[in-house]
PDB file of N, CA, C and O in Angstrom:
ATOM      1  N   MET A   1     -36.494  10.264  11.079  1.00  0.00           N
ATOM      2  CA  MET A   1     -35.165  10.480  10.670  1.00  0.00           C
ATOM      3  C   MET A   1     -34.371   9.199  10.577  1.00  0.00           C
ATOM      4  O   MET A   1     -34.488   8.356  11.485  1.00  0.00           O
ATOM      5  N   SER A   2     -33.530   9.076   9.607  1.00  0.00           N
ATOM      6  CA  SER A   2     -32.724   7.898   9.425  1.00  0.00           C
ATOM      7  C   SER A   2     -31.568   7.897  10.424  1.00  0.00           C
ATOM      8  O   SER A   2     -31.126   8.954  10.888  1.00  0.00           O
ATOM      9  N   ASN A   3     -31.021   6.750  10.765  1.00  0.00           N
ATOM     10  CA  ASN A   3     -29.781   6.586  11.567  1.00  0.00           C
ATOM     11  C   ASN A   3     -28.662   7.193  10.745  1.00  0.00           C
ATOM     12  O   ASN A   3     -28.387   6.712   9.711  1.00  0.00           O
ATOM     13  N   LEU A   4     -27.954   8.152  11.248  1.00  0.00           N
ATOM     14  CA  LEU A   4     -26.842   8.783  10.525  1.00  0.00           C
ATOM     15  C   LEU A   4     -25.660   7.801  10.245  1.00  0.00           C
ATOM     16  O   LEU A   4     -24.975   7.974   9.314  1.00  0.00           O
ATOM     17  N   PHE A   5     -25.618   6.790  11.032  1.00  0.00           N
ATOM     18  CA  PHE A   5     -24.532   5.771  10.800  1.00  0.00           C
ATOM     19  C   PHE A   5     -24.840   4.836   9.570  1.00  0.00           C
ATOM     20  O   PHE A   5     -23.988   4.166   9.068  1.00  0.00           O
ATOM     21  N   ASP A   6     -26.097   4.799   9.175  1.00  0.00           N
ATOM     22  CA  ASP A   6     -26.542   3.903   8.161  1.00  0.00           C
ATOM     23  C   ASP A   6     -26.776   4.575   6.734  1.00  0.00           C
ATOM     24  O   ASP A   6     -27.187   3.895   5.846  1.00  0.00           O
ATOM     25  N   LEU A   7     -26.567   5.823   6.689  1.00  0.00           N
ATOM     26  CA  LEU A   7     -26.910   6.567   5.408  1.00  0.00           C
ATOM     27  C   LEU A   7     -25.839   6.186   4.326  1.00  0.00           C
ATOM     28  O   LEU A   7     -24.685   6.527   4.417  1.00  0.00           O
ATOM     29  N   PRO A   8     -26.301   5.424   3.300  1.00  0.00           N
ATOM     30  CA  PRO A   8     -25.357   5.046   2.242  1.00  0.00           C
ATOM     31  C   PRO A   8     -24.747   6.246   1.520  1.00  0.00           C
ATOM     32  O   PRO A   8     -23.653   6.093   0.947  1.00  0.00           O
ATOM     33  N   ASP A   9     -25.508   7.328   1.374  1.00  0.00           N
ATOM     34  CA  ASP A   9     -25.045   8.505   0.662  1.00  0.00           C
ATOM     35  C   ASP A   9     -24.554   9.665   1.565  1.00  0.00           C
ATOM     36  O   ASP A   9     -24.403  10.740   1.070  1.00  0.00           O
ATOM     37  N   GLY A  10     -24.417   9.300   2.830  1.00  0.00           N
ATOM     38  CA  GLY A  10     -23.953  10.355   3.769  1.00  0.00           C
ATOM     39  C   GLY A  10     -22.563  10.643   3.651  1.00  0.00           C
ATOM     40  O   GLY A  10     -21.753  10.049   2.964  1.00  0.00           O
ATOM     41  N   GLU A  11     -22.110  11.712   4.381  1.00  0.00           N
ATOM     42  CA  GLU A  11     -20.764  12.083   4.507  1.00  0.00           C
ATOM     43  C   GLU A  11     -20.205  11.578   5.786  1.00  0.00           C
ATOM     44  O   GLU A  11     -20.808  11.747   6.869  1.00  0.00           O
ATOM     45  N   PHE A  12     -19.018  10.972   5.702  1.00  0.00           N
ATOM     46  CA  PHE A  12     -18.409  10.308   6.902  1.00  0.00           C
ATOM     47  C   PHE A  12     -16.965  10.673   7.129  1.00  0.00           C
ATOM     48  O   PHE A  12     -16.385  11.373   6.213  1.00  0.00           O
ATOM     49  N   MET A  13     -16.468  10.348   8.303  1.00  0.00           N
ATOM     50  CA  MET A  13     -15.087  10.614   8.584  1.00  0.00           C
ATOM     51  C   MET A  13     -14.566   9.251   9.087  1.00  0.00           C
ATOM     52  O   MET A  13     -15.324   8.369   9.528  1.00  0.00           O
ATOM     53  N   VAL A  14     -13.284   9.066   9.037  1.00  0.00           N
ATOM     54  CA  VAL A  14     -12.587   7.890   9.649  1.00  0.00           C
ATOM     55  C   VAL A  14     -11.945   8.464  10.914  1.00  0.00           C
ATOM     56  O   VAL A  14     -11.118   9.393  10.787  1.00  0.00           O
ATOM     57  N   LEU A  15     -12.341   7.918  12.041  1.00  0.00           N
ATOM     58  CA  LEU A  15     -11.668   8.345  13.265  1.00  0.00           C
ATOM     59  C   LEU A  15     -10.603   7.354  13.722  1.00  0.00           C
ATOM     60  O   LEU A  15     -10.776   6.195  13.392  1.00  0.00           O
ATOM     61  N   ARG A  16      -9.597   7.799  14.458  1.00  0.00           N
ATOM     62  CA  ARG A  16      -8.636   6.876  15.000  1.00  0.00           C
ATOM     63  C   ARG A  16      -8.374   7.213  16.422  1.00  0.00           C
ATOM     64  O   ARG A  16      -8.306   8.406  16.773  1.00  0.00           O
ATOM     65  N   ASN A  17      -8.198   6.244  17.283  1.00  0.00           N
ATOM     66  CA  ASN A  17      -7.946   6.516  18.701  1.00  0.00           C
ATOM     67  C   ASN A  17      -6.479   6.275  18.950  1.00  0.00           C
ATOM     68  O   ASN A  17      -5.708   5.926  18.044  1.00  0.00           O
ATOM     69  N   GLN A  18      -6.073   6.457  20.238  1.00  0.00           N
ATOM     70  CA  GLN A  18      -4.586   6.309  20.529  1.00  0.00           C
ATOM     71  C   GLN A  18      -4.135   4.859  20.354  1.00  0.00           C
ATOM     72  O   GLN A  18      -2.896   4.658  20.255  1.00  0.00           O
ATOM     73  N   GLN A  19      -4.983   3.931  20.429  1.00  0.00           N
ATOM     74  CA  GLN A  19      -4.580   2.518  20.212  1.00  0.00           C
ATOM     75  C   GLN A  19      -4.485   2.108  18.727  1.00  0.00           C
ATOM     76  O   GLN A  19      -4.119   1.028  18.429  1.00  0.00           O
ATOM     77  N   GLY A  20      -4.847   3.028  17.863  1.00  0.00           N
ATOM     78  CA  GLY A  20      -4.788   2.760  16.429  1.00  0.00           C
ATOM     79  C   GLY A  20      -6.019   2.156  15.848  1.00  0.00           C
ATOM     80  O   GLY A  20      -6.044   1.867  14.669  1.00  0.00           O
ATOM     81  N   SER A  21      -7.077   2.055  16.627  1.00  0.00           N
ATOM     82  CA  SER A  21      -8.402   1.573  16.175  1.00  0.00           C
ATOM     83  C   SER A  21      -8.997   2.587  15.256  1.00  0.00           C
ATOM     84  O   SER A  21      -8.836   3.841  15.444  1.00  0.00           O
ATOM     85  N   HIS A  22      -9.735   2.182  14.306  1.00  0.00           N
ATOM     86  CA  HIS A  22     -10.448   3.054  13.307  1.00  0.00           C
ATOM     87  C   HIS A  22     -11.953   2.867  13.454  1.00  0.00           C
ATOM     88  O   HIS A  22     -12.460   1.831  13.804  1.00  0.00           O
ATOM     89  N   SER A  23     -12.647   3.960  13.224  1.00  0.00           N
ATOM     90  CA  SER A  23     -14.119   3.928  13.295  1.00  0.00           C
ATOM     91  C   SER A  23     -14.722   4.775  12.183  1.00  0.00           C
ATOM     92  O   SER A  23     -14.197   5.815  11.887  1.00  0.00           O
ATOM     93  N   LEU A  24     -15.738   4.316  11.501  1.00  0.00           N
ATOM     94  CA  LEU A  24     -16.472   5.075  10.520  1.00  0.00           C
ATOM     95  C   LEU A  24     -17.464   5.977  11.305  1.00  0.00           C
ATOM     96  O   LEU A  24     -18.189   5.484  12.148  1.00  0.00           O
ATOM     97  N   TRP A  25     -17.407   7.234  11.047  1.00  0.00           N
ATOM     98  CA  TRP A  25     -18.196   8.223  11.875  1.00  0.00           C
ATOM     99  C   TRP A  25     -18.943   9.196  10.970  1.00  0.00           C
ATOM    100  O   TRP A  25     -18.350   9.732  10.061  1.00  0.00           O
ATOM    101  N   PRO A  26     -20.247   9.385  11.248  1.00  0.00           N
ATOM    102  CA  PRO A  26     -20.989  10.427  10.494  1.00  0.00           C
ATOM    103  C   PRO A  26     -20.410  11.771  10.599  1.00  0.00           C
ATOM    104  O   PRO A  26     -19.993  12.212  11.682  1.00  0.00           O
ATOM    105  N   GLY A  27     -20.290  12.439   9.487  1.00  0.00           N
ATOM    106  CA  GLY A  27     -19.709  13.786   9.424  1.00  0.00           C
ATOM    107  C   GLY A  27     -20.486  14.819  10.144  1.00  0.00           C
ATOM    108  O   GLY A  27     -19.990  15.869  10.572  1.00  0.00           O
ATOM    109  N   ALA A  28     -21.797  14.511  10.357  1.00  0.00           N
ATOM    110  CA  ALA A  28     -22.753  15.461  11.107  1.00  0.00           C
ATOM    111  C   ALA A  28     -22.601  15.430  12.664  1.00  0.00           C
ATOM    112  O   ALA A  28     -23.252  16.181  13.309  1.00  0.00           O
ATOM    113  N   ILE A  29     -21.841  14.429  13.174  1.00  0.00           N
ATOM    114  CA  ILE A  29     -21.739  14.241  14.583  1.00  0.00           C
ATOM    115  C   ILE A  29     -20.359  14.665  15.080  1.00  0.00           C
ATOM    116  O   ILE A  29     -19.311  14.314  14.452  1.00  0.00           O
ATOM    117  N   ALA A  30     -20.253  15.380  16.200  1.00  0.00           N
ATOM    118  CA  ALA A  30     -19.016  15.826  16.732  1.00  0.00           C
ATOM    119  C   ALA A  30     -18.076  14.630  17.009  1.00  0.00           C
ATOM    120  O   ALA A  30     -18.559  13.582  17.408  1.00  0.00           O
ATOM    121  N   VAL A  31     -16.797  14.831  16.865  1.00  0.00           N
ATOM    122  CA  VAL A  31     -15.778  13.767  17.119  1.00  0.00           C
ATOM    123  C   VAL A  31     -15.674  13.596  18.602  1.00  0.00           C
ATOM    124  O   VAL A  31     -15.539  14.548  19.394  1.00  0.00           O
ATOM    125  N   PRO A  32     -15.866  12.382  19.129  1.00  0.00           N
ATOM    126  CA  PRO A  32     -15.852  12.156  20.593  1.00  0.00           C
ATOM    127  C   PRO A  32     -14.428  12.245  21.113  1.00  0.00           C
ATOM    128  O   PRO A  32     -13.454  12.098  20.421  1.00  0.00           O
ATOM    129  N   ALA A  33     -14.311  12.574  22.393  1.00  0.00           N
ATOM    130  CA  ALA A  33     -13.005  12.700  23.084  1.00  0.00           C
ATOM    131  C   ALA A  33     -12.270  11.405  22.970  1.00  0.00           C
ATOM    132  O   ALA A  33     -12.843  10.312  22.961  1.00  0.00           O
ATOM    133  N   GLY A  34     -10.941  11.583  22.720  1.00  0.00           N
ATOM    134  CA  GLY A  34     -10.091  10.360  22.565  1.00  0.00           C
ATOM    135  C   GLY A  34      -9.944   9.981  21.144  1.00  0.00           C
ATOM    136  O   GLY A  34      -9.132   8.982  20.852  1.00  0.00           O
ATOM    137  N   TRP A  35     -10.615  10.555  20.251  1.00  0.00           N
ATOM    138  CA  TRP A  35     -10.564  10.164  18.796  1.00  0.00           C
ATOM    139  C   TRP A  35     -10.077  11.357  17.976  1.00  0.00           C
ATOM    140  O   TRP A  35     -10.392  12.528  18.408  1.00  0.00           O
ATOM    141  N   SER A  36      -9.491  11.227  16.888  1.00  0.00           N
ATOM    142  CA  SER A  36      -9.101  12.222  16.005  1.00  0.00           C
ATOM    143  C   SER A  36      -9.496  11.797  14.558  1.00  0.00           C
ATOM    144  O   SER A  36      -9.597  10.579  14.276  1.00  0.00           O
ATOM    145  N   VAL A  37      -9.615  12.812  13.675  1.00  0.00           N
ATOM    146  CA  VAL A  37     -10.016  12.514  12.254  1.00  0.00           C
ATOM    147  C   VAL A  37      -8.771  12.072  11.561  1.00  0.00           C
ATOM    148  O   VAL A  37      -7.725  12.732  11.536  1.00  0.00           O
ATOM    149  N   ALA A  38      -8.834  10.821  10.908  1.00  0.00           N
ATOM    150  CA  ALA A  38      -7.731  10.349  10.154  1.00  0.00           C
ATOM    151  C   ALA A  38      -8.032  10.542   8.660  1.00  0.00           C
ATOM    152  O   ALA A  38      -7.052  10.620   7.863  1.00  0.00           O
ATOM    153  N   HIS A  39      -9.344  10.671   8.277  1.00  0.00           N
ATOM    154  CA  HIS A  39      -9.646  10.814   6.836  1.00  0.00           C
ATOM    155  C   HIS A  39     -11.000  11.463   6.779  1.00  0.00           C
ATOM    156  O   HIS A  39     -11.890  11.204   7.573  1.00  0.00           O
ATOM    157  N   GLY A  40     -11.275  12.327   5.794  1.00  0.00           N
ATOM    158  CA  GLY A  40     -12.532  12.824   5.513  1.00  0.00           C
ATOM    159  C   GLY A  40     -12.692  14.263   6.066  1.00  0.00           C
ATOM    160  O   GLY A  40     -11.711  14.798   6.603  1.00  0.00           O
ATOM    161  N   PRO A  41     -13.899  14.761   5.979  1.00  0.00           N
ATOM    162  CA  PRO A  41     -15.155  14.106   5.584  1.00  0.00           C
ATOM    163  C   PRO A  41     -15.102  13.722   4.055  1.00  0.00           C
ATOM    164  O   PRO A  41     -14.456  14.353   3.268  1.00  0.00           O
ATOM    165  N   ALA A  42     -15.748  12.608   3.793  1.00  0.00           N
ATOM    166  CA  ALA A  42     -15.772  12.063   2.448  1.00  0.00           C
ATOM    167  C   ALA A  42     -16.951  11.032   2.373  1.00  0.00           C
ATOM    168  O   ALA A  42     -17.595  10.756   3.415  1.00  0.00           O
ATOM    169  N   PRO A  43     -17.334  10.643   1.155  1.00  0.00           N
ATOM    170  CA  PRO A  43     -18.388   9.671   1.011  1.00  0.00           C
ATOM    171  C   PRO A  43     -18.051   8.381   1.704  1.00  0.00           C
ATOM    172  O   PRO A  43     -16.884   8.052   1.908  1.00  0.00           O
ATOM    173  N   ARG A  44     -19.081   7.609   2.102  1.00  0.00           N
ATOM    174  CA  ARG A  44     -18.885   6.379   2.886  1.00  0.00           C
ATOM    175  C   ARG A  44     -17.924   5.452   2.219  1.00  0.00           C
ATOM    176  O   ARG A  44     -17.062   4.888   2.829  1.00  0.00           O
ATOM    177  N   GLN A  45     -18.053   5.300   0.870  1.00  0.00           N
ATOM    178  CA  GLN A  45     -17.238   4.375   0.138  1.00  0.00           C
ATOM    179  C   GLN A  45     -15.768   4.747   0.267  1.00  0.00           C
ATOM    180  O   GLN A  45     -14.891   3.850   0.447  1.00  0.00           O
ATOM    181  N   ASP A  46     -15.406   6.045   0.171  1.00  0.00           N
ATOM    182  CA  ASP A  46     -13.999   6.460   0.319  1.00  0.00           C
ATOM    183  C   ASP A  46     -13.495   6.168   1.731  1.00  0.00           C
ATOM    184  O   ASP A  46     -12.313   5.775   1.855  1.00  0.00           O
ATOM    185  N   CYS A  47     -14.361   6.325   2.616  1.00  0.00           N
ATOM    186  CA  CYS A  47     -13.936   6.144   4.053  1.00  0.00           C
ATOM    187  C   CYS A  47     -13.666   4.636   4.296  1.00  0.00           C
ATOM    188  O   CYS A  47     -12.722   4.223   4.953  1.00  0.00           O
ATOM    189  N   THR A  48     -14.568   3.798   3.842  1.00  0.00           N
ATOM    190  CA  THR A  48     -14.421   2.336   4.109  1.00  0.00           C
ATOM    191  C   THR A  48     -13.174   1.879   3.342  1.00  0.00           C
ATOM    192  O   THR A  48     -12.435   1.054   3.838  1.00  0.00           O
ATOM    193  N   ARG A  49     -12.857   2.436   2.159  1.00  0.00           N
ATOM    194  CA  ARG A  49     -11.658   2.076   1.396  1.00  0.00           C
ATOM    195  C   ARG A  49     -10.413   2.485   2.198  1.00  0.00           C
ATOM    196  O   ARG A  49      -9.422   1.800   2.230  1.00  0.00           O
ATOM    197  N   TYR A  50     -10.469   3.671   2.821  1.00  0.00           N
ATOM    198  CA  TYR A  50      -9.391   4.118   3.574  1.00  0.00           C
ATOM    199  C   TYR A  50      -9.095   3.171   4.788  1.00  0.00           C
ATOM    200  O   TYR A  50      -7.917   2.826   5.059  1.00  0.00           O
ATOM    201  N   ILE A  51     -10.138   2.738   5.490  1.00  0.00           N
ATOM    202  CA  ILE A  51      -9.988   1.769   6.546  1.00  0.00           C
ATOM    203  C   ILE A  51      -9.446   0.426   6.117  1.00  0.00           C
ATOM    204  O   ILE A  51      -8.469  -0.072   6.702  1.00  0.00           O
ATOM    205  N   GLU A  52      -9.992  -0.081   5.078  1.00  0.00           N
ATOM    206  CA  GLU A  52      -9.523  -1.330   4.528  1.00  0.00           C
ATOM    207  C   GLU A  52      -8.020  -1.277   4.196  1.00  0.00           C
ATOM    208  O   GLU A  52      -7.205  -2.127   4.471  1.00  0.00           O
ATOM    209  N   THR A  53      -7.594  -0.129   3.508  1.00  0.00           N
ATOM    210  CA  THR A  53      -6.206   0.058   3.120  1.00  0.00           C
ATOM    211  C   THR A  53      -5.322   0.204   4.350  1.00  0.00           C
ATOM    212  O   THR A  53      -4.172  -0.421   4.471  1.00  0.00           O
ATOM    213  N   SER A  54      -5.736   0.909   5.358  1.00  0.00           N
ATOM    214  CA  SER A  54      -5.023   1.205   6.519  1.00  0.00           C
ATOM    215  C   SER A  54      -4.825  -0.145   7.345  1.00  0.00           C
ATOM    216  O   SER A  54      -3.646  -0.449   7.751  1.00  0.00           O
ATOM    217  N   TRP A  55      -5.803  -0.977   7.418  1.00  0.00           N
ATOM    218  CA  TRP A  55      -5.672  -2.213   8.182  1.00  0.00           C
ATOM    219  C   TRP A  55      -4.843  -3.162   7.374  1.00  0.00           C
ATOM    220  O   TRP A  55      -4.079  -3.943   7.983  1.00  0.00           O
ATOM    221  N   ARG A  56      -4.998  -3.181   6.050  1.00  0.00           N
ATOM    222  CA  ARG A  56      -4.142  -4.117   5.216  1.00  0.00           C
ATOM    223  C   ARG A  56      -2.689  -3.743   5.409  1.00  0.00           C
ATOM    224  O   ARG A  56      -1.802  -4.553   5.520  1.00  0.00           O
ATOM    225  N   ASP A  57      -2.371  -2.428   5.472  1.00  0.00           N
ATOM    226  CA  ASP A  57      -0.998  -1.962   5.541  1.00  0.00           C
ATOM    227  C   ASP A  57      -0.384  -2.234   6.935  1.00  0.00           C
ATOM    228  O   ASP A  57       0.796  -2.213   7.120  1.00  0.00           O
ATOM    229  N   MET A  58      -1.262  -2.499   7.944  1.00  0.00           N
ATOM    230  CA  MET A  58      -0.795  -2.782   9.279  1.00  0.00           C
ATOM    231  C   MET A  58      -0.537  -4.229   9.546  1.00  0.00           C
ATOM    232  O   MET A  58       0.057  -4.606  10.536  1.00  0.00           O
ATOM    233  N   ARG A  59      -0.929  -5.137   8.625  1.00  0.00           N
ATOM    234  CA  ARG A  59      -0.655  -6.563   8.784  1.00  0.00           C
ATOM    235  C   ARG A  59       0.866  -6.862   8.772  1.00  0.00           C
ATOM    236  O   ARG A  59       1.582  -6.154   7.962  1.00  0.00           O
ATOM    237  N   PRO A  60       1.344  -7.789   9.456  1.00  0.00           N
ATOM    238  CA  PRO A  60       2.752  -8.091   9.547  1.00  0.00           C
ATOM    239  C   PRO A  60       3.433  -8.247   8.150  1.00  0.00           C
ATOM    240  O   PRO A  60       4.523  -7.767   7.967  1.00  0.00           O
ATOM    241  N   GLU A  61       2.766  -8.873   7.188  1.00  0.00           N
ATOM    242  CA  GLU A  61       3.381  -9.012   5.947  1.00  0.00           C
ATOM    243  C   GLU A  61       3.588  -7.781   5.085  1.00  0.00           C
ATOM    244  O   GLU A  61       4.333  -7.757   4.160  1.00  0.00           O
ATOM    245  N   HIS A  62       2.998  -6.656   5.603  1.00  0.00           N
ATOM    246  CA  HIS A  62       3.148  -5.379   4.922  1.00  0.00           C
ATOM    247  C   HIS A  62       4.020  -4.413   5.588  1.00  0.00           C
ATOM    248  O   HIS A  62       4.367  -3.383   5.083  1.00  0.00           O
ATOM    249  N   ILE A  63       4.437  -4.731   6.885  1.00  0.00           N
ATOM    250  CA  ILE A  63       5.282  -3.911   7.638  1.00  0.00           C
ATOM    251  C   ILE A  63       6.713  -4.196   7.413  1.00  0.00           C
ATOM    252  O   ILE A  63       7.131  -5.354   7.533  1.00  0.00           O
ATOM    253  N   ALA A  64       7.502  -3.217   6.994  1.00  0.00           N
ATOM    254  CA  ALA A  64       8.913  -3.436   6.675  1.00  0.00           C
ATOM    255  C   ALA A  64       9.647  -3.642   7.972  1.00  0.00           C
ATOM    256  O   ALA A  64       9.404  -3.006   8.988  1.00  0.00           O
ATOM    257  N   ALA A  65      10.585  -4.629   7.938  1.00  0.00           N
ATOM    258  CA  ALA A  65      11.377  -4.978   9.112  1.00  0.00           C
ATOM    259  C   ALA A  65      12.477  -3.971   9.328  1.00  0.00           C
ATOM    260  O   ALA A  65      12.960  -3.306   8.468  1.00  0.00           O
TER     261      ALA A  65
END
C-alpha cells in the first residue's frame, strides 16, 4: 500500500491548529485532536494552492493596518 501522504491523485484536506499552522492531510485519515478542517476534502493541488494563498495573505505586506 502507498503512503497516503504521498498520493499525487489522492483526496486531501488542509488542517489548521490553534496557532494558525496549516497541514496537508489525507482525506482518508481522521482529523487529529487540536486540528480543524480549513479546506477540503479536495485534490492535492487545490489544497496546496489554498495553503500557499493563506500563507501569502498572512505576510505583513498583505495585512491591512
